[in-house]
């Protein structure tokens, strides 16, 4: 191991250990070691210029520098529960077959022949064109009439695959030839949300939205509540809009909590669901919101989890998959009904998507010029800095 690799490993282990110590301290004492602060800006800060939200050339650069190289959230482990289970996913314009092997390992093979969006392979995958047949791990098992081809070796022609990682029930894929190790890239988050037992939660509802706005506007909208009193009357009635406090305030992961003055984020603030079983009492009155660069928005509630997964389509178009996850024991009850949470957030989502689309229209105007950020929009400015860094641009 070189000194550089050893240093990186030590840094990763140290960061993970800090989170583990914090969780142990909190479990034993009921007191959090994490420091939460208000969003703030320590210098004049402005929104990004129009080109970053409207240019096809910028969007093409994002495909290469962000969506094809970063760890992109593509779904949940439960989406492919059994050996042979698969679903088709899209990353940076590429179609991939996400599947589980017989040993439980997940693969993401580049797809050029599978058209069914999901299903189950048995022992092999066969190309319908020339009937080349592959094992689930991508190795070539058989190639018709190729045994006489000069120099042909089956081992030389596997399916091409992308890097895959799992984190607390979520699946991430990177198309990079040599991606940053996932445990290194996600070190600040590993173990951070253990109390929610995210891998254990099961999907209770899903809604897909098509939004006529740039994906960065959606992340920005999620990352502040400056707009909440005007746009979200139902939300501010149960969660004070100025109560936000953040513990991750720079880099690829941003967010913290807002106070909850009622039982749950529902239209009447009430629910028959109990809090998640291992959640500390202090978190029964908080909702945590984190943006996980570049395409996952994670919302942790006392009684459920919500996740928005962003799929950028064009500079002015984004598909958003919103899913709600609940305790499987609660879901097993005959009277389980997720609609109170779904109806609340579907209404809130649509309110947000509407203002995001209006923002896209405004930014697209020739009269647009970057405007100043408010103190409460500090996370937006920090997101811009991380975005510019990944894009290879000079940040402020």
Coordinates of C-alpha atoms in Angstrom, one line a residue:
X1 CA 0.0 0.0 0.0
X2 CA 1.4 3.4 -1.0
X3 CA 1.5 6.2 1.5
X4 CA -1.3 8.0 -0.5
X5 CA -3.6 5.0 -0.4
X6 CA -2.8 4.4 3.3
X7 CA -3.7 8.0 4.1
X8 CA -7.0 7.7 2.2
X9 CA -7.9 4.5 4.0
X10 CA -7.0 6.0 7.4
X11 CA -9.1 9.1 6.6
X12 CA -12.1 7.0 5.6
X13 CA -11.8 4.8 8.7
X14 CA -11.5 7.9 10.9
X15 CA -14.6 9.6 9.5
X16 CA -16.6 6.4 9.9
X17 CA -15.3 6.0 13.4
X18 CA -16.4 9.5 14.3
X19 CA -20.0 8.7 13.2
X20 CA -20.0 5.4 15.1
X21 CA -18.8 7.2 18.2
X22 CA -21.5 9.8 17.8
X23 CA -24.1 7.1 17.4
X24 CA -22.9 5.2 20.5
X25 CA -22.8 8.4 22.6
X26 CA -26.3 9.4 21.5
X27 CA -27.6 5.9 22.2
X28 CA -26.1 5.8 25.7
X29 CA -26.9 9.3 26.8
X30 CA -29.7 10.4 24.6
X31 CA -27.7 13.5 23.7
X32 CA -26.5 14.2 20.2
X33 CA -22.8 15.2 19.6
X34 CA -23.7 16.6 16.2
X35 CA -23.7 20.4 15.9
X36 CA -26.6 21.8 13.9
X37 CA -26.6 25.4 12.7
X38 CA -28.7 27.8 10.7
X39 CA -28.0 28.1 7.0
X40 CA -25.9 31.2 6.4
X41 CA -23.7 32.9 3.9
X42 CA -20.4 34.7 4.9
X43 CA -20.0 36.8 1.7
X44 CA -22.1 38.3 -1.1
X45 CA -23.5 35.2 -3.0
X46 CA -25.5 35.0 -6.2
X47 CA -27.4 32.4 -8.2
X48 CA -25.7 30.8 -11.3
X49 CA -25.9 32.5 -14.7
X50 CA -28.6 31.5 -17.2
X51 CA -26.3 29.3 -19.3
X52 CA -26.0 26.7 -16.5
X53 CA -29.8 26.1 -16.6
X54 CA -30.6 26.4 -20.3
X55 CA -27.6 25.4 -22.5
X56 CA -27.6 22.0 -24.3
X57 CA -23.8 22.2 -24.3
X58 CA -23.8 22.5 -20.5
X59 CA -26.2 19.6 -20.2
X60 CA -23.9 17.5 -22.4
X61 CA -21.0 18.4 -20.1
X62 CA -23.0 17.4 -17.1
X63 CA -23.7 14.0 -18.6
X64 CA -19.9 13.4 -18.9
X65 CA -18.6 15.2 -15.8
X66 CA -21.4 14.4 -13.3
X67 CA -23.9 11.7 -14.3
X68 CA -21.4 9.4 -15.9
X69 CA -18.8 9.7 -13.2
X70 CA -20.5 10.3 -9.8
X71 CA -22.3 7.7 -7.8
X72 CA -25.9 8.0 -9.1
X73 CA -28.8 6.6 -7.1
X74 CA -30.7 4.2 -9.4
X75 CA -33.2 2.5 -7.0
X76 CA -33.5 0.2 -4.0
X77 CA -32.1 -3.3 -3.3
X78 CA -35.7 -4.5 -2.9
X79 CA -36.3 -3.7 -6.6
X80 CA -34.4 -6.8 -7.5
X81 CA -35.2 -9.1 -4.5
X82 CA -34.3 -12.6 -5.9
X83 CA -31.5 -14.2 -8.0
X84 CA -32.2 -13.4 -11.6
X85 CA -34.4 -10.4 -10.8
X86 CA -33.6 -7.4 -13.0
X87 CA -34.9 -4.0 -14.0
X88 CA -33.7 -1.6 -16.7
X89 CA -32.2 1.7 -15.5
X90 CA -30.9 4.8 -17.3
X91 CA -27.7 6.6 -16.3
X92 CA -26.2 9.4 -18.3
X93 CA -28.3 8.4 -21.3
X94 CA -27.1 4.8 -21.1
X95 CA -29.5 1.9 -20.6
X96 CA -28.3 -0.7 -18.1
X97 CA -29.6 -4.1 -16.8
X98 CA -29.6 -4.0 -13.1
X99 CA -29.7 -7.5 -11.8
X100 CA -29.0 -9.8 -8.8
X101 CA -26.8 -12.9 -9.3
X102 CA -27.3 -16.2 -7.6
X103 CA -24.8 -15.3 -4.9
X104 CA -26.8 -12.1 -4.1
X105 CA -24.3 -9.7 -5.8
X106 CA -25.7 -6.9 -7.9
X107 CA -24.5 -6.1 -11.4
X108 CA -25.2 -3.3 -13.8
X109 CA -24.6 -4.5 -17.4
X110 CA -24.7 -2.2 -20.3
X111 CA -27.9 -3.1 -22.2
X112 CA -28.1 -3.4 -26.0
X113 CA -30.8 -6.1 -26.3
X114 CA -33.2 -6.2 -23.4
X115 CA -36.5 -4.4 -23.9
X116 CA -38.7 -5.6 -21.0
X117 CA -38.4 -3.0 -18.2
X118 CA -38.3 -5.6 -15.5
X119 CA -38.5 -9.4 -15.0
X120 CA -36.4 -12.4 -14.1
X121 CA -33.6 -14.2 -15.8
X122 CA -33.0 -17.8 -14.8
X123 CA -29.5 -19.0 -15.4
X124 CA -28.4 -17.0 -18.4
X125 CA -29.1 -13.9 -20.6
X126 CA -29.4 -14.5 -24.3
X127 CA -28.9 -11.8 -27.0
X128 CA -31.8 -12.2 -29.4
X129 CA -29.7 -11.1 -32.4
X130 CA -27.0 -13.8 -32.6
X131 CA -28.0 -15.8 -29.5
X132 CA -24.7 -15.2 -27.7
X133 CA -25.5 -16.3 -24.1
X134 CA -24.2 -14.8 -20.9
X135 CA -24.2 -15.8 -17.3
X136 CA -25.8 -13.4 -14.8
X137 CA -22.3 -12.1 -13.8
X138 CA -21.8 -11.0 -17.4
X139 CA -19.3 -13.7 -18.5
X140 CA -19.9 -15.2 -21.9
X141 CA -21.2 -18.8 -21.6
X142 CA -21.8 -19.6 -25.3
X143 CA -21.3 -18.0 -28.7
X144 CA -22.9 -19.8 -31.7
X145 CA -20.4 -21.0 -34.3
X146 CA -17.6 -19.0 -32.9
X147 CA -15.4 -21.9 -32.0
X148 CA -13.7 -21.8 -35.3
X149 CA -13.1 -18.1 -35.4
X150 CA -9.3 -17.4 -35.3
X151 CA -8.2 -16.1 -31.9
X152 CA -11.6 -16.1 -30.4
X153 CA -11.8 -16.7 -26.6
X154 CA -15.0 -16.5 -24.7
X155 CA -13.2 -14.9 -21.7
X156 CA -12.4 -11.9 -23.8
X157 CA -16.0 -11.0 -24.5
X158 CA -18.1 -10.5 -21.4
X159 CA -20.9 -8.0 -21.0
X160 CA -19.5 -4.6 -20.1
X161 CA -20.6 -3.5 -16.6
X162 CA -20.6 -0.4 -14.5
X163 CA -19.6 -0.1 -10.9
X164 CA -22.3 -0.9 -8.3
X165 CA -22.6 -0.1 -4.6
X166 CA -25.3 -0.6 -1.9
X167 CA -25.9 1.8 1.0
X168 CA -28.7 1.3 3.5
X169 CA -31.0 -0.3 0.9
X170 CA -30.2 2.1 -1.9
X171 CA -28.3 1.1 -5.1
X172 CA -25.8 3.4 -6.7
X173 CA -24.1 3.1 -10.0
X174 CA -21.1 4.8 -11.5
X175 CA -20.1 4.7 -15.2
X176 CA -16.6 5.9 -14.5
X177 CA -13.7 3.6 -15.5
X178 CA -12.1 4.1 -12.1
X179 CA -14.8 5.6 -9.8
X180 CA -13.9 7.0 -6.3
X181 CA -14.4 4.1 -3.9
X182 CA -18.0 4.3 -2.6
X183 CA -17.0 3.9 1.0
X184 CA -14.6 6.8 0.6
X185 CA -17.0 9.0 -1.3
X186 CA -19.9 8.3 1.2
X187 CA -17.8 8.2 4.3
X188 CA -19.7 11.1 6.0
X189 CA -23.0 9.2 5.5
X190 CA -22.0 5.7 6.4
X191 CA -23.7 4.8 9.7
X192 CA -25.2 8.3 10.0
X193 CA -28.9 7.2 9.7
X194 CA -28.8 3.8 11.4
X195 CA -31.6 4.7 13.7
X196 CA -34.0 4.8 10.7
X197 CA -33.0 1.3 9.6
X198 CA -33.5 2.4 6.0
X199 CA -32.6 -1.0 4.5
X200 CA -35.4 -2.6 6.4
X201 CA -38.1 -0.2 5.3
X202 CA -40.4 -1.2 2.4
X203 CA -42.0 0.9 -0.3
X204 CA -45.6 1.8 0.4
X205 CA -46.2 4.2 -2.5
X206 CA -44.6 5.7 -5.6
X207 CA -45.4 8.6 -7.8
X208 CA -43.4 9.7 -10.9
X209 CA -43.5 13.4 -12.0
X210 CA -42.3 15.0 -15.2
X211 CA -41.2 18.5 -14.4
X212 CA -40.3 21.2 -17.0
X213 CA -37.3 22.5 -15.0
X214 CA -33.6 22.0 -14.8
X215 CA -32.6 19.4 -12.2
X216 CA -30.5 21.9 -10.2
X217 CA -33.6 24.1 -9.6
X218 CA -35.3 21.1 -8.0
X219 CA -32.3 20.5 -5.7
X220 CA -32.3 24.2 -4.8
X221 CA -36.0 24.2 -4.1
X222 CA -35.6 21.2 -1.8
X223 CA -32.7 22.8 0.1
X224 CA -34.4 25.8 1.6
X225 CA -37.7 26.9 3.2
X226 CA -37.5 30.6 2.4
X227 CA -40.4 30.0 0.0
X228 CA -42.5 27.9 2.4
X229 CA -44.8 30.5 3.9
X230 CA -45.9 31.6 0.4
X231 CA -46.0 28.2 -1.3
X232 CA -46.7 25.6 1.4
X233 CA -49.5 26.6 3.8
X234 CA -50.0 22.9 4.9
X235 CA -46.3 22.4 5.6
X236 CA -45.8 25.5 7.7
X237 CA -48.8 24.7 9.8
X238 CA -47.0 21.7 11.2
X239 CA -43.3 22.5 10.7
X240 CA -42.1 26.1 11.4
X241 CA -40.3 27.3 8.3
X242 CA -37.5 29.0 10.2
X243 CA -36.7 26.0 12.4
X244 CA -34.2 24.5 10.0
X245 CA -30.8 23.6 11.4
X246 CA -28.0 21.9 9.4
X247 CA -25.1 19.6 10.3
X248 CA -23.8 19.0 6.7
X249 CA -23.1 22.5 5.3
X250 CA -20.6 22.0 2.5
X251 CA -19.5 19.4 0.0
X252 CA -21.7 16.8 -1.8
X253 CA -24.0 16.1 1.1
X254 CA -26.1 19.0 2.5
X255 CA -28.9 19.2 5.0
X256 CA -30.2 18.8 8.5
X257 CA -33.6 18.9 10.2
X258 CA -36.7 21.0 10.6
X259 CA -38.9 20.9 13.7
X260 CA -42.2 19.0 13.7
X261 CA -44.9 20.4 16.0
X262 CA -47.4 17.6 15.3
X263 CA -47.3 13.8 15.1
X264 CA -46.4 13.4 11.4
X265 CA -46.1 15.3 8.1
X266 CA -49.7 14.6 7.0
X267 CA -52.5 17.0 6.0
X268 CA -53.9 17.1 9.6
X269 CA -50.6 16.5 11.3
X270 CA -51.9 13.2 12.8
X271 CA -51.3 9.5 12.0
X272 CA -52.0 6.1 13.4
X273 CA -48.5 5.0 12.7
X274 CA -46.1 4.8 15.6
X275 CA -42.6 6.3 15.3
X276 CA -40.0 4.0 13.8
X277 CA -38.9 1.5 16.5
X278 CA -35.3 2.5 17.2
X279 CA -35.6 6.3 16.7
X280 CA -34.4 8.4 19.6
X281 CA -37.2 10.4 21.3
X282 CA -35.7 13.7 20.2
X283 CA -36.2 12.7 16.5
X284 CA -39.9 12.1 17.1
X285 CA -40.3 15.9 16.6
X286 CA -37.9 16.4 13.7
X287 CA -37.9 15.7 10.0
X288 CA -34.4 15.5 8.4
X289 CA -33.8 16.6 4.8
X290 CA -30.5 15.8 2.9
X291 CA -29.5 16.4 -0.7
X292 CA -27.1 13.7 -1.8
X293 CA -25.2 14.8 -4.8
X294 CA -26.1 14.6 -7.5
X295 CA -29.6 13.0 -7.7
X296 CA -31.0 11.8 -4.4
X297 CA -33.1 13.9 -2.0
X298 CA -33.6 12.0 1.3
X299 CA -36.3 12.9 3.8
X300 CA -36.3 11.1 7.1
X301 CA -39.5 11.3 9.1
X302 CA -40.4 9.9 12.6
X303 CA -42.7 7.3 11.0
X304 CA -41.6 6.9 7.4
X305 CA -38.9 7.7 4.9
X306 CA -39.4 9.6 1.6
X307 CA -36.9 9.7 -1.3
X308 CA -36.9 11.7 -4.5
X309 CA -34.7 10.4 -7.2
X310 CA -33.9 12.8 -10.1
X311 CA -33.3 11.7 -13.7
X312 CA -32.3 14.7 -15.8
X313 CA -33.7 14.5 -19.3
X314 CA -32.9 17.9 -20.9
X315 CA -31.7 21.3 -19.7
X316 CA -35.4 22.1 -19.0
X317 CA -36.8 18.7 -18.1
X318 CA -36.4 16.3 -15.2
X319 CA -38.1 13.1 -14.2
X320 CA -38.6 12.8 -10.5
X321 CA -39.5 9.4 -8.9
X322 CA -40.9 10.0 -5.4
X323 CA -41.2 7.0 -3.1
X324 CA -42.5 6.5 0.5
X325 CA -41.1 3.8 2.7
X326 CA -42.6 2.4 5.9
X327 CA -41.8 -0.1 8.7
X328 CA -42.7 -3.6 7.3
X329 CA -44.4 -4.6 10.6
X330 CA -46.7 -1.6 10.3
X331 CA -47.4 -2.3 6.7
X332 CA -48.4 -5.9 7.6
X333 CA -51.4 -4.6 9.6
X334 CA -54.7 -5.0 8.0
X335 CA -55.5 -1.3 8.4
X336 CA -52.2 0.0 7.0
X337 CA -52.9 3.1 4.9
X338 CA -50.0 5.3 3.6
X339 CA -52.3 7.8 1.9
X340 CA -52.1 10.5 4.7
X341 CA -48.3 10.9 4.1
X342 CA -48.7 10.4 0.3
X343 CA -51.4 13.0 -0.1
X344 CA -49.5 15.6 2.0
X345 CA -46.3 15.3 0.0
X346 CA -48.0 14.9 -3.4
X347 CA -49.7 18.2 -2.8
X348 CA -46.4 19.7 -1.5
X349 CA -44.4 18.2 -4.4
X350 CA -46.8 19.7 -7.0
X351 CA -46.6 23.1 -5.3
X352 CA -42.8 22.9 -5.6
X353 CA -42.7 21.6 -9.2
X354 CA -45.0 24.5 -10.2
X355 CA -42.6 27.2 -8.8
X356 CA -39.6 25.3 -10.2
X357 CA -41.2 25.5 -13.7
X358 CA -41.9 29.2 -13.2
X359 CA -38.2 29.6 -12.2
X360 CA -37.1 27.8 -15.3
X361 CA -39.2 30.2 -17.4
X362 CA -37.8 33.2 -15.6
X363 CA -34.2 32.0 -16.0
X364 CA -34.7 31.4 -19.7
X365 CA -35.7 35.0 -20.2
X366 CA -33.1 37.3 -21.8
X367 CA -33.8 39.7 -19.0
X368 CA -32.6 37.2 -16.3
X369 CA -29.5 38.1 -14.3
X370 CA -28.1 36.3 -11.2
X371 CA -29.8 37.4 -8.1
X372 CA -28.5 37.5 -4.5
X373 CA -29.0 34.6 -2.1
X374 CA -30.6 35.2 1.3
X375 CA -28.9 33.9 4.5
X376 CA -31.5 31.1 4.7
X377 CA -30.3 30.0 1.2
X378 CA -26.8 29.1 2.4
X379 CA -27.1 25.5 1.3
X380 CA -28.0 26.5 -2.2
X381 CA -24.8 28.5 -2.5
X382 CA -22.9 25.6 -1.1
X383 CA -24.5 23.3 -3.7
X384 CA -23.5 25.7 -6.5
X385 CA -19.9 25.5 -5.2
X386 CA -19.8 21.7 -5.3
X387 CA -21.5 21.7 -8.7
X388 CA -18.9 24.1 -10.1
X389 CA -16.1 22.1 -8.6
X390 CA -17.3 18.9 -10.2
X391 CA -17.8 20.7 -13.5
X392 CA -14.2 21.9 -13.4
X393 CA -15.1 25.5 -13.0
X394 CA -13.7 28.1 -10.7
X395 CA -16.0 28.4 -7.7
X396 CA -16.6 31.6 -5.8

